[in-house]
Amino acid sequence: MSFKADVITLFPELFPGPLGASVIGRGLEQNLWSLNTTHLRHFASGKHKNVDDTPSGGGPGMVLRADVLAKAIDAVSPANDPRPRLLMSPRGQPFTQKMARDLSKGPGALIVCGRFEGVDQRIIEARNLMEISIGDYVLAGGEVAAMTLLESVVRLIPGILGDEKSRDEESFENDLLEYPQYTRPADFEGRSVPPVLTSGDHGKIKKWRQEQSESLTRSRRPDLWTK
Ligand code: SAH
């Protein structure tokens, strides 16, 4: 059974977008994962097909209605759905490589994309939505956040990347940033590739890369280093 992503959004036309390109898109074509978008508007009721309404208590903007969201969620994710239900939200748990790895081993995810001022709090509780943030900044909607999450998850699914080993040495694996990479030409505008990398001594190369990873992490990301 492959990874099944369901996305509830007011802008289904944004998908697959970048998820249709390169290795992620090829994986989609090869059914290594699947993507189904659901238009929230189709679940609106009443004459005006409203999906949102003014905030209780007043204030600017609009809030997505819990009843409309519930109908959309229930249509794609029955009560016994084993997949986690995620809500993209700047108030959520910060998304990490570890979460990407865990999700990539699971059956998939249902992802709700917020818009406007966000969603009615009651849907989060009633449908057990896990709020996930992709960073400490505010987007206009959850769609780009959902794509970010899915792109990082899907590339970890076996068969998506050509060389599975390349994943294990990447930034954030082992809480370290990746060492600097080089390729041809040997001389670029007077800058040469560090000689150790062309020495053929694999022990030395490994040690150099480890040292580079450690010093980069220490100087750029003391928060990771202390972990
Ligand atoms: N008023 C809200 C922000 C709403 S932004 C607040 O202050 O918290 C509109 C929608 O964009 C959100 O519902 C969410 O789905 C999405 N979004 C914005 N920033 C995000 C982030 N950093 N991570 C994940 N989703 C985000």
PDB file of N, CA and C in Angstrom, residues 59-155:
ATOM      1  N   GLY A  59     -13.708  41.441  15.058  1.00  0.00           N
ATOM      2  CA  GLY A  59     -12.325  41.460  14.579  1.00  0.00           C
ATOM      3  C   GLY A  59     -12.279  41.324  13.083  1.00  0.00           C
ATOM      4  N   PRO A  60     -11.068  41.486  12.522  1.00  0.00           N
ATOM      5  CA  PRO A  60     -10.940  41.519  11.069  1.00  0.00           C
ATOM      6  C   PRO A  60     -11.004  40.116  10.460  1.00  0.00           C
ATOM      7  N   GLY A  61     -11.303  40.059   9.176  1.00  0.00           N
ATOM      8  CA  GLY A  61     -11.167  38.836   8.400  1.00  0.00           C
ATOM      9  C   GLY A  61     -12.319  37.871   8.549  1.00  0.00           C
ATOM     10  N   MET A  62     -12.094  36.665   8.024  1.00  0.00           N
ATOM     11  CA  MET A  62     -13.110  35.619   8.005  1.00  0.00           C
ATOM     12  C   MET A  62     -12.517  34.336   8.547  1.00  0.00           C
ATOM     13  N   VAL A  63     -13.403  33.451   9.019  1.00  0.00           N
ATOM     14  CA  VAL A  63     -12.969  32.184   9.611  1.00  0.00           C
ATOM     15  C   VAL A  63     -13.663  31.051   8.862  1.00  0.00           C
ATOM     16  N   LEU A  64     -12.914  29.990   8.542  1.00  0.00           N
ATOM     17  CA  LEU A  64     -13.522  28.835   7.866  1.00  0.00           C
ATOM     18  C   LEU A  64     -14.464  28.125   8.840  1.00  0.00           C
ATOM     19  N   ARG A  65     -15.652  27.788   8.346  1.00  0.00           N
ATOM     20  CA  ARG A  65     -16.701  27.215   9.195  1.00  0.00           C
ATOM     21  C   ARG A  65     -16.428  25.757   9.538  1.00  0.00           C
ATOM     22  N   ALA A  66     -16.691  25.409  10.794  1.00  0.00           N
ATOM     23  CA  ALA A  66     -16.466  24.041  11.265  1.00  0.00           C
ATOM     24  C   ALA A  66     -17.395  23.044  10.565  1.00  0.00           C
ATOM     25  N   ASP A  67     -18.658  23.450  10.327  1.00  0.00           N
ATOM     26  CA  ASP A  67     -19.602  22.486   9.735  1.00  0.00           C
ATOM     27  C   ASP A  67     -19.223  22.139   8.291  1.00  0.00           C
ATOM     28  N   VAL A  68     -18.751  23.138   7.552  1.00  0.00           N
ATOM     29  CA  VAL A  68     -18.350  22.881   6.157  1.00  0.00           C
ATOM     30  C   VAL A  68     -17.084  22.020   6.134  1.00  0.00           C
ATOM     31  N   LEU A  69     -16.131  22.358   6.989  1.00  0.00           N
ATOM     32  CA  LEU A  69     -14.893  21.560   7.067  1.00  0.00           C
ATOM     33  C   LEU A  69     -15.199  20.117   7.477  1.00  0.00           C
ATOM     34  N   ALA A  70     -16.128  19.933   8.408  1.00  0.00           N
ATOM     35  CA  ALA A  70     -16.470  18.579   8.882  1.00  0.00           C
ATOM     36  C   ALA A  70     -16.992  17.727   7.736  1.00  0.00           C
ATOM     37  N   LYS A  71     -17.856  18.310   6.915  1.00  0.00           N
ATOM     38  CA  LYS A  71     -18.409  17.540   5.780  1.00  0.00           C
ATOM     39  C   LYS A  71     -17.305  17.119   4.819  1.00  0.00           C
ATOM     40  N   ALA A  72     -16.372  18.035   4.552  1.00  0.00           N
ATOM     41  CA  ALA A  72     -15.272  17.709   3.640  1.00  0.00           C
ATOM     42  C   ALA A  72     -14.370  16.639   4.243  1.00  0.00           C
ATOM     43  N   ILE A  73     -14.035  16.787   5.512  1.00  0.00           N
ATOM     44  CA  ILE A  73     -13.147  15.809   6.172  1.00  0.00           C
ATOM     45  C   ILE A  73     -13.815  14.438   6.192  1.00  0.00           C
ATOM     46  N   ASP A  74     -15.098  14.385   6.557  1.00  0.00           N
ATOM     47  CA  ASP A  74     -15.797  13.102   6.661  1.00  0.00           C
ATOM     48  C   ASP A  74     -15.943  12.423   5.303  1.00  0.00           C
ATOM     49  N   ALA A  75     -15.973  13.221   4.238  1.00  0.00           N
ATOM     50  CA  ALA A  75     -16.114  12.642   2.904  1.00  0.00           C
ATOM     51  C   ALA A  75     -14.843  11.923   2.455  1.00  0.00           C
ATOM     52  N   VAL A  76     -13.682  12.376   2.921  1.00  0.00           N
ATOM     53  CA  VAL A  76     -12.433  11.755   2.454  1.00  0.00           C
ATOM     54  C   VAL A  76     -11.721  10.944   3.530  1.00  0.00           C
ATOM     55  N   SER A  77     -12.113  11.121   4.778  1.00  0.00           N
ATOM     56  CA  SER A  77     -11.421  10.439   5.857  1.00  0.00           C
ATOM     57  C   SER A  77     -12.423   9.918   6.875  1.00  0.00           C
ATOM     58  N   PRO A  78     -12.885   8.658   6.682  1.00  0.00           N
ATOM     59  CA  PRO A  78     -13.861   8.084   7.610  1.00  0.00           C
ATOM     60  C   PRO A  78     -13.253   7.932   9.011  1.00  0.00           C
ATOM     61  N   ALA A  79     -14.111   7.690   9.988  1.00  0.00           N
ATOM     62  CA  ALA A  79     -13.668   7.641  11.393  1.00  0.00           C
ATOM     63  C   ALA A  79     -12.527   6.640  11.605  1.00  0.00           C
ATOM     64  N   ASN A  80     -12.531   5.545  10.815  1.00  0.00           N
ATOM     65  CA  ASN A  80     -11.490   4.518  11.016  1.00  0.00           C
ATOM     66  C   ASN A  80     -10.267   4.713  10.111  1.00  0.00           C
ATOM     67  N   ASP A  81     -10.153   5.892   9.505  1.00  0.00           N
ATOM     68  CA  ASP A  81      -8.991   6.202   8.662  1.00  0.00           C
ATOM     69  C   ASP A  81      -7.720   6.151   9.516  1.00  0.00           C
ATOM     70  N   PRO A  82      -6.764   5.297   9.149  1.00  0.00           N
ATOM     71  CA  PRO A  82      -5.548   5.197   9.965  1.00  0.00           C
ATOM     72  C   PRO A  82      -4.600   6.383   9.775  1.00  0.00           C
ATOM     73  N   ARG A  83      -4.856   7.213   8.780  1.00  0.00           N
ATOM     74  CA  ARG A  83      -3.919   8.303   8.484  1.00  0.00           C
ATOM     75  C   ARG A  83      -4.076   9.461   9.474  1.00  0.00           C
ATOM     76  N   PRO A  84      -2.958  10.112   9.823  1.00  0.00           N
ATOM     77  CA  PRO A  84      -3.071  11.293  10.666  1.00  0.00           C
ATOM     78  C   PRO A  84      -3.782  12.417   9.925  1.00  0.00           C
ATOM     79  N   ARG A  85      -4.544  13.209  10.677  1.00  0.00           N
ATOM     80  CA  ARG A  85      -5.224  14.375  10.103  1.00  0.00           C
ATOM     81  C   ARG A  85      -4.473  15.619  10.542  1.00  0.00           C
ATOM     82  N   LEU A  86      -3.943  16.326   9.546  1.00  0.00           N
ATOM     83  CA  LEU A  86      -3.100  17.486   9.840  1.00  0.00           C
ATOM     84  C   LEU A  86      -3.801  18.777   9.420  1.00  0.00           C
ATOM     85  N   LEU A  87      -3.576  19.821  10.192  1.00  0.00           N
ATOM     86  CA  LEU A  87      -4.033  21.154   9.810  1.00  0.00           C
ATOM     87  C   LEU A  87      -2.814  22.049   9.721  1.00  0.00           C
ATOM     88  N   MET A  88      -2.573  22.612   8.547  1.00  0.00           N
ATOM     89  CA  MET A  88      -1.457  23.546   8.412  1.00  0.00           C
ATOM     90  C   MET A  88      -1.816  24.809   9.183  1.00  0.00           C
ATOM     91  N   SER A  89      -0.924  25.222  10.088  1.00  0.00           N
ATOM     92  CA  SER A  89      -1.257  26.330  10.985  1.00  0.00           C
ATOM     93  C   SER A  89       0.003  26.944  11.578  1.00  0.00           C
ATOM     94  N   PRO A  90       0.125  28.278  11.535  1.00  0.00           N
ATOM     95  CA  PRO A  90       1.322  28.889  12.135  1.00  0.00           C
ATOM     96  C   PRO A  90       1.403  28.664  13.648  1.00  0.00           C
ATOM     97  N   ARG A  91       0.293  28.257  14.263  1.00  0.00           N
ATOM     98  CA  ARG A  91       0.305  27.991  15.705  1.00  0.00           C
ATOM     99  C   ARG A  91       0.716  26.555  16.023  1.00  0.00           C
ATOM    100  N   GLY A  92       0.963  25.764  14.957  1.00  0.00           N
ATOM    101  CA  GLY A  92       1.175  24.328  15.160  1.00  0.00           C
ATOM    102  C   GLY A  92       2.559  23.956  15.648  1.00  0.00           C
ATOM    103  N   GLN A  93       2.714  22.657  15.857  1.00  0.00           N
ATOM    104  CA  GLN A  93       4.007  22.070  16.192  1.00  0.00           C
ATOM    105  C   GLN A  93       4.954  22.324  15.026  1.00  0.00           C
ATOM    106  N   PRO A  94       6.178  22.786  15.288  1.00  0.00           N
ATOM    107  CA  PRO A  94       7.106  23.031  14.176  1.00  0.00           C
ATOM    108  C   PRO A  94       7.433  21.738  13.423  1.00  0.00           C
ATOM    109  N   PHE A  95       7.301  21.771  12.102  1.00  0.00           N
ATOM    110  CA  PHE A  95       7.563  20.596  11.267  1.00  0.00           C
ATOM    111  C   PHE A  95       9.065  20.327  11.218  1.00  0.00           C
ATOM    112  N   THR A  96       9.445  19.063  11.348  1.00  0.00           N
ATOM    113  CA  THR A  96      10.862  18.688  11.358  1.00  0.00           C
ATOM    114  C   THR A  96      11.122  17.507  10.416  1.00  0.00           C
ATOM    115  N   GLN A  97      12.398  17.271  10.140  1.00  0.00           N
ATOM    116  CA  GLN A  97      12.804  16.126   9.324  1.00  0.00           C
ATOM    117  C   GLN A  97      12.369  14.817   9.977  1.00  0.00           C
ATOM    118  N   LYS A  98      12.392  14.791  11.304  1.00  0.00           N
ATOM    119  CA  LYS A  98      11.957  13.579  12.024  1.00  0.00           C
ATOM    120  C   LYS A  98      10.477  13.303  11.748  1.00  0.00           C
ATOM    121  N   MET A  99       9.653  14.365  11.744  1.00  0.00           N
ATOM    122  CA  MET A  99       8.230  14.184  11.446  1.00  0.00           C
ATOM    123  C   MET A  99       8.063  13.722   9.999  1.00  0.00           C
ATOM    124  N   ALA A 100       8.870  14.279   9.093  1.00  0.00           N
ATOM    125  CA  ALA A 100       8.806  13.866   7.690  1.00  0.00           C
ATOM    126  C   ALA A 100       9.112  12.367   7.576  1.00  0.00           C
ATOM    127  N   ARG A 101      10.145  11.940   8.266  1.00  0.00           N
ATOM    128  CA  ARG A 101      10.545  10.538   8.208  1.00  0.00           C
ATOM    129  C   ARG A 101       9.439   9.623   8.755  1.00  0.00           C
ATOM    130  N   ASP A 102       8.882  10.012   9.905  1.00  0.00           N
ATOM    131  CA  ASP A 102       7.810   9.205  10.508  1.00  0.00           C
ATOM    132  C   ASP A 102       6.601   9.130   9.576  1.00  0.00           C
ATOM    133  N   LEU A 103       6.210  10.272   9.011  1.00  0.00           N
ATOM    134  CA  LEU A 103       5.055  10.278   8.109  1.00  0.00           C
ATOM    135  C   LEU A 103       5.310   9.422   6.873  1.00  0.00           C
ATOM    136  N   SER A 104       6.562   9.444   6.377  1.00  0.00           N
ATOM    137  CA  SER A 104       6.880   8.714   5.143  1.00  0.00           C
ATOM    138  C   SER A 104       6.757   7.206   5.326  1.00  0.00           C
ATOM    139  N   LYS A 105       6.797   6.752   6.574  1.00  0.00           N
ATOM    140  CA  LYS A 105       6.676   5.312   6.850  1.00  0.00           C
ATOM    141  C   LYS A 105       5.230   4.903   7.068  1.00  0.00           C
ATOM    142  N   GLY A 106       4.332   5.887   7.116  1.00  0.00           N
ATOM    143  CA  GLY A 106       2.929   5.613   7.411  1.00  0.00           C
ATOM    144  C   GLY A 106       2.069   5.497   6.163  1.00  0.00           C
ATOM    145  N   PRO A 107       0.749   5.358   6.363  1.00  0.00           N
ATOM    146  CA  PRO A 107      -0.180   5.132   5.244  1.00  0.00           C
ATOM    147  C   PRO A 107      -0.513   6.398   4.450  1.00  0.00           C
ATOM    148  N   GLY A 108      -0.100   7.574   4.947  1.00  0.00           N
ATOM    149  CA  GLY A 108      -0.422   8.807   4.235  1.00  0.00           C
ATOM    150  C   GLY A 108      -0.843   9.879   5.217  1.00  0.00           C
ATOM    151  N   ALA A 109      -1.581  10.866   4.726  1.00  0.00           N
ATOM    152  CA  ALA A 109      -2.042  11.945   5.593  1.00  0.00           C
ATOM    153  C   ALA A 109      -3.226  12.650   4.957  1.00  0.00           C
ATOM    154  N   LEU A 110      -4.104  13.129   5.824  1.00  0.00           N
ATOM    155  CA  LEU A 110      -5.140  14.060   5.390  1.00  0.00           C
ATOM    156  C   LEU A 110      -4.671  15.441   5.808  1.00  0.00           C
ATOM    157  N   ILE A 111      -4.639  16.380   4.869  1.00  0.00           N
ATOM    158  CA  ILE A 111      -4.129  17.713   5.186  1.00  0.00           C
ATOM    159  C   ILE A 111      -5.198  18.765   4.907  1.00  0.00           C
ATOM    160  N   VAL A 112      -5.521  19.541   5.917  1.00  0.00           N
ATOM    161  CA  VAL A 112      -6.472  20.635   5.763  1.00  0.00           C
ATOM    162  C   VAL A 112      -5.694  21.938   5.616  1.00  0.00           C
ATOM    163  N   CYS A 113      -5.992  22.690   4.550  1.00  0.00           N
ATOM    164  CA  CYS A 113      -5.341  23.977   4.320  1.00  0.00           C
ATOM    165  C   CYS A 113      -6.256  25.095   4.806  1.00  0.00           C
ATOM    166  N   GLY A 114      -5.758  25.898   5.712  1.00  0.00           N
ATOM    167  CA  GLY A 114      -6.526  27.044   6.173  1.00  0.00           C
ATOM    168  C   GLY A 114      -6.420  28.198   5.186  1.00  0.00           C
ATOM    169  N   ARG A 115      -7.273  29.173   5.360  1.00  0.00           N
ATOM    170  CA  ARG A 115      -7.236  30.422   4.589  1.00  0.00           C
ATOM    171  C   ARG A 115      -7.780  31.530   5.487  1.00  0.00           C
ATOM    172  N   PHE A 116      -7.682  32.737   5.065  1.00  0.00           N
ATOM    173  CA  PHE A 116      -8.205  33.901   5.799  1.00  0.00           C
ATOM    174  C   PHE A 116      -7.594  33.941   7.198  1.00  0.00           C
ATOM    175  N   GLU A 117      -8.442  34.058   8.246  1.00  0.00           N
ATOM    176  CA  GLU A 117      -7.896  34.110   9.610  1.00  0.00           C
ATOM    177  C   GLU A 117      -7.685  32.721  10.206  1.00  0.00           C
ATOM    178  N   GLY A 118      -8.023  31.690   9.435  1.00  0.00           N
ATOM    179  CA  GLY A 118      -7.859  30.334   9.952  1.00  0.00           C
ATOM    180  C   GLY A 118      -9.192  29.608  10.045  1.00  0.00           C
ATOM    181  N   VAL A 119      -9.265  28.599  10.924  1.00  0.00           N
ATOM    182  CA  VAL A 119     -10.456  27.748  11.012  1.00  0.00           C
ATOM    183  C   VAL A 119     -11.099  27.877  12.385  1.00  0.00           C
ATOM    184  N   ASP A 120     -12.384  27.566  12.452  1.00  0.00           N
ATOM    185  CA  ASP A 120     -13.114  27.513  13.728  1.00  0.00           C
ATOM    186  C   ASP A 120     -12.446  26.465  14.633  1.00  0.00           C
ATOM    187  N   GLN A 121     -12.099  26.864  15.832  1.00  0.00           N
ATOM    188  CA  GLN A 121     -11.386  26.005  16.781  1.00  0.00           C
ATOM    189  C   GLN A 121     -12.075  24.647  16.974  1.00  0.00           C
ATOM    190  N   ARG A 122     -13.411  24.620  16.883  1.00  0.00           N
ATOM    191  CA  ARG A 122     -14.148  23.389  17.212  1.00  0.00           C
ATOM    192  C   ARG A 122     -13.861  22.255  16.241  1.00  0.00           C
ATOM    193  N   ILE A 123     -13.472  22.571  14.988  1.00  0.00           N
ATOM    194  CA  ILE A 123     -13.180  21.482  14.044  1.00  0.00           C
ATOM    195  C   ILE A 123     -11.872  20.781  14.428  1.00  0.00           C
ATOM    196  N   ILE A 124     -10.951  21.547  15.009  1.00  0.00           N
ATOM    197  CA  ILE A 124      -9.664  20.980  15.425  1.00  0.00           C
ATOM    198  C   ILE A 124      -9.900  19.918  16.495  1.00  0.00           C
ATOM    199  N   GLU A 125     -10.795  20.242  17.427  1.00  0.00           N
ATOM    200  CA  GLU A 125     -11.097  19.303  18.505  1.00  0.00           C
ATOM    201  C   GLU A 125     -11.984  18.160  18.011  1.00  0.00           C
ATOM    202  N   ALA A 126     -13.022  18.491  17.242  1.00  0.00           N
ATOM    203  CA  ALA A 126     -14.017  17.488  16.847  1.00  0.00           C
ATOM    204  C   ALA A 126     -13.446  16.445  15.880  1.00  0.00           C
ATOM    205  N   ARG A 127     -12.464  16.811  15.075  1.00  0.00           N
ATOM    206  CA  ARG A 127     -11.909  15.857  14.112  1.00  0.00           C
ATOM    207  C   ARG A 127     -10.446  15.543  14.418  1.00  0.00           C
ATOM    208  N   ASN A 128     -10.016  15.916  15.611  1.00  0.00           N
ATOM    209  CA  ASN A 128      -8.686  15.523  16.066  1.00  0.00           C
ATOM    210  C   ASN A 128      -7.591  15.935  15.083  1.00  0.00           C
ATOM    211  N   LEU A 129      -7.580  17.206  14.724  1.00  0.00           N
ATOM    212  CA  LEU A 129      -6.583  17.689  13.767  1.00  0.00           C
ATOM    213  C   LEU A 129      -5.291  18.039  14.502  1.00  0.00           C
ATOM    214  N   MET A 130      -4.175  17.580  13.960  1.00  0.00           N
ATOM    215  CA  MET A 130      -2.881  17.945  14.525  1.00  0.00           C
ATOM    216  C   MET A 130      -2.377  19.183  13.774  1.00  0.00           C
ATOM    217  N   GLU A 131      -2.166  20.266  14.506  1.00  0.00           N
ATOM    218  CA  GLU A 131      -1.711  21.513  13.872  1.00  0.00           C
ATOM    219  C   GLU A 131      -0.209  21.459  13.633  1.00  0.00           C
ATOM    220  N   ILE A 132       0.180  21.738  12.397  1.00  0.00           N
ATOM    221  CA  ILE A 132       1.591  21.709  12.012  1.00  0.00           C
ATOM    222  C   ILE A 132       1.981  23.030  11.371  1.00  0.00           C
ATOM    223  N   SER A 133       3.099  23.596  11.832  1.00  0.00           N
ATOM    224  CA  SER A 133       3.619  24.841  11.271  1.00  0.00           C
ATOM    225  C   SER A 133       4.889  24.557  10.483  1.00  0.00           C
ATOM    226  N   ILE A 134       5.070  25.243   9.353  1.00  0.00           N
ATOM    227  CA  ILE A 134       6.334  25.059   8.626  1.00  0.00           C
ATOM    228  C   ILE A 134       7.343  26.138   8.987  1.00  0.00           C
ATOM    229  N   GLY A 135       7.012  27.041   9.907  1.00  0.00           N
ATOM    230  CA  GLY A 135       7.992  28.033  10.318  1.00  0.00           C
ATOM    231  C   GLY A 135       7.329  29.241  10.948  1.00  0.00           C
ATOM    232  N   ASP A 136       8.139  30.062  11.578  1.00  0.00           N
ATOM    233  CA  ASP A 136       7.612  31.209  12.312  1.00  0.00           C
ATOM    234  C   ASP A 136       7.425  32.424  11.411  1.00  0.00           C
ATOM    235  N   TYR A 137       6.489  32.295  10.482  1.00  0.00           N
ATOM    236  CA  TYR A 137       6.083  33.381   9.600  1.00  0.00           C
ATOM    237  C   TYR A 137       4.681  33.033   9.152  1.00  0.00           C
ATOM    238  N   VAL A 138       3.961  34.008   8.625  1.00  0.00           N
ATOM    239  CA  VAL A 138       2.555  33.776   8.291  1.00  0.00           C
ATOM    240  C   VAL A 138       2.349  33.811   6.782  1.00  0.00           C
ATOM    241  N   LEU A 139       1.808  32.714   6.252  1.00  0.00           N
ATOM    242  CA  LEU A 139       1.456  32.618   4.834  1.00  0.00           C
ATOM    243  C   LEU A 139       0.006  33.052   4.660  1.00  0.00           C
ATOM    244  N   ALA A 140      -0.409  33.213   3.411  1.00  0.00           N
ATOM    245  CA  ALA A 140      -1.802  33.586   3.140  1.00  0.00           C
ATOM    246  C   ALA A 140      -2.731  32.379   3.204  1.00  0.00           C
ATOM    247  N   GLY A 141      -2.159  31.178   3.058  1.00  0.00           N
ATOM    248  CA  GLY A 141      -2.974  29.972   3.079  1.00  0.00           C
ATOM    249  C   GLY A 141      -2.124  28.748   3.331  1.00  0.00           C
ATOM    250  N   GLY A 142      -2.781  27.632   3.616  1.00  0.00           N
ATOM    251  CA  GLY A 142      -2.065  26.412   3.976  1.00  0.00           C
ATOM    252  C   GLY A 142      -1.526  25.617   2.802  1.00  0.00           C
ATOM    253  N   GLU A 143      -1.840  26.040   1.563  1.00  0.00           N
ATOM    254  CA  GLU A 143      -1.490  25.209   0.403  1.00  0.00           C
ATOM    255  C   GLU A 143       0.021  25.057   0.223  1.00  0.00           C
ATOM    256  N   VAL A 144       0.753  26.160   0.249  1.00  0.00           N
ATOM    257  CA  VAL A 144       2.203  26.074   0.065  1.00  0.00           C
ATOM    258  C   VAL A 144       2.831  25.304   1.238  1.00  0.00           C
ATOM    259  N   ALA A 145       2.263  25.485   2.428  1.00  0.00           N
ATOM    260  CA  ALA A 145       2.744  24.738   3.599  1.00  0.00           C
ATOM    261  C   ALA A 145       2.510  23.244   3.401  1.00  0.00           C
ATOM    262  N   ALA A 146       1.334  22.866   2.870  1.00  0.00           N
ATOM    263  CA  ALA A 146       1.021  21.456   2.631  1.00  0.00           C
ATOM    264  C   ALA A 146       1.970  20.872   1.590  1.00  0.00           C
ATOM    265  N   MET A 147       2.271  21.654   0.553  1.00  0.00           N
ATOM    266  CA  MET A 147       3.204  21.181  -0.480  1.00  0.00           C
ATOM    267  C   MET A 147       4.599  20.992   0.102  1.00  0.00           C
ATOM    268  N   THR A 148       4.995  21.921   0.944  1.00  0.00           N
ATOM    269  CA  THR A 148       6.304  21.823   1.590  1.00  0.00           C
ATOM    270  C   THR A 148       6.399  20.537   2.394  1.00  0.00           C
ATOM    271  N   LEU A 149       5.362  20.301   3.202  1.00  0.00           N
ATOM    272  CA  LEU A 149       5.337  19.090   4.020  1.00  0.00           C
ATOM    273  C   LEU A 149       5.370  17.845   3.129  1.00  0.00           C
ATOM    274  N   LEU A 150       4.489  17.804   2.124  1.00  0.00           N
ATOM    275  CA  LEU A 150       4.405  16.609   1.281  1.00  0.00           C
ATOM    276  C   LEU A 150       5.704  16.371   0.511  1.00  0.00           C
ATOM    277  N   GLU A 151       6.321  17.458   0.027  1.00  0.00           N
ATOM    278  CA  GLU A 151       7.561  17.278  -0.744  1.00  0.00           C
ATOM    279  C   GLU A 151       8.642  16.645   0.128  1.00  0.00           C
ATOM    280  N   SER A 152       8.740  17.096   1.365  1.00  0.00           N
ATOM    281  CA  SER A 152       9.791  16.543   2.230  1.00  0.00           C
ATOM    282  C   SER A 152       9.463  15.114   2.661  1.00  0.00           C
ATOM    283  N   VAL A 153       8.184  14.794   2.784  1.00  0.00           N
ATOM    284  CA  VAL A 153       7.789  13.434   3.167  1.00  0.00           C
ATOM    285  C   VAL A 153       7.971  12.469   1.995  1.00  0.00           C
ATOM    286  N   VAL A 154       7.467  12.873   0.826  1.00  0.00           N
ATOM    287  CA  VAL A 154       7.422  11.952  -0.310  1.00  0.00           C
ATOM    288  C   VAL A 154       8.829  11.572  -0.787  1.00  0.00           C
ATOM    289  N   ARG A 155       9.776  12.507  -0.721  1.00  0.00           N
ATOM    290  CA  ARG A 155      11.118  12.167  -1.207  1.00  0.00           C
ATOM    291  C   ARG A 155      11.786  11.098  -0.352  1.00  0.00           C
TER     292      ARG A 155
END
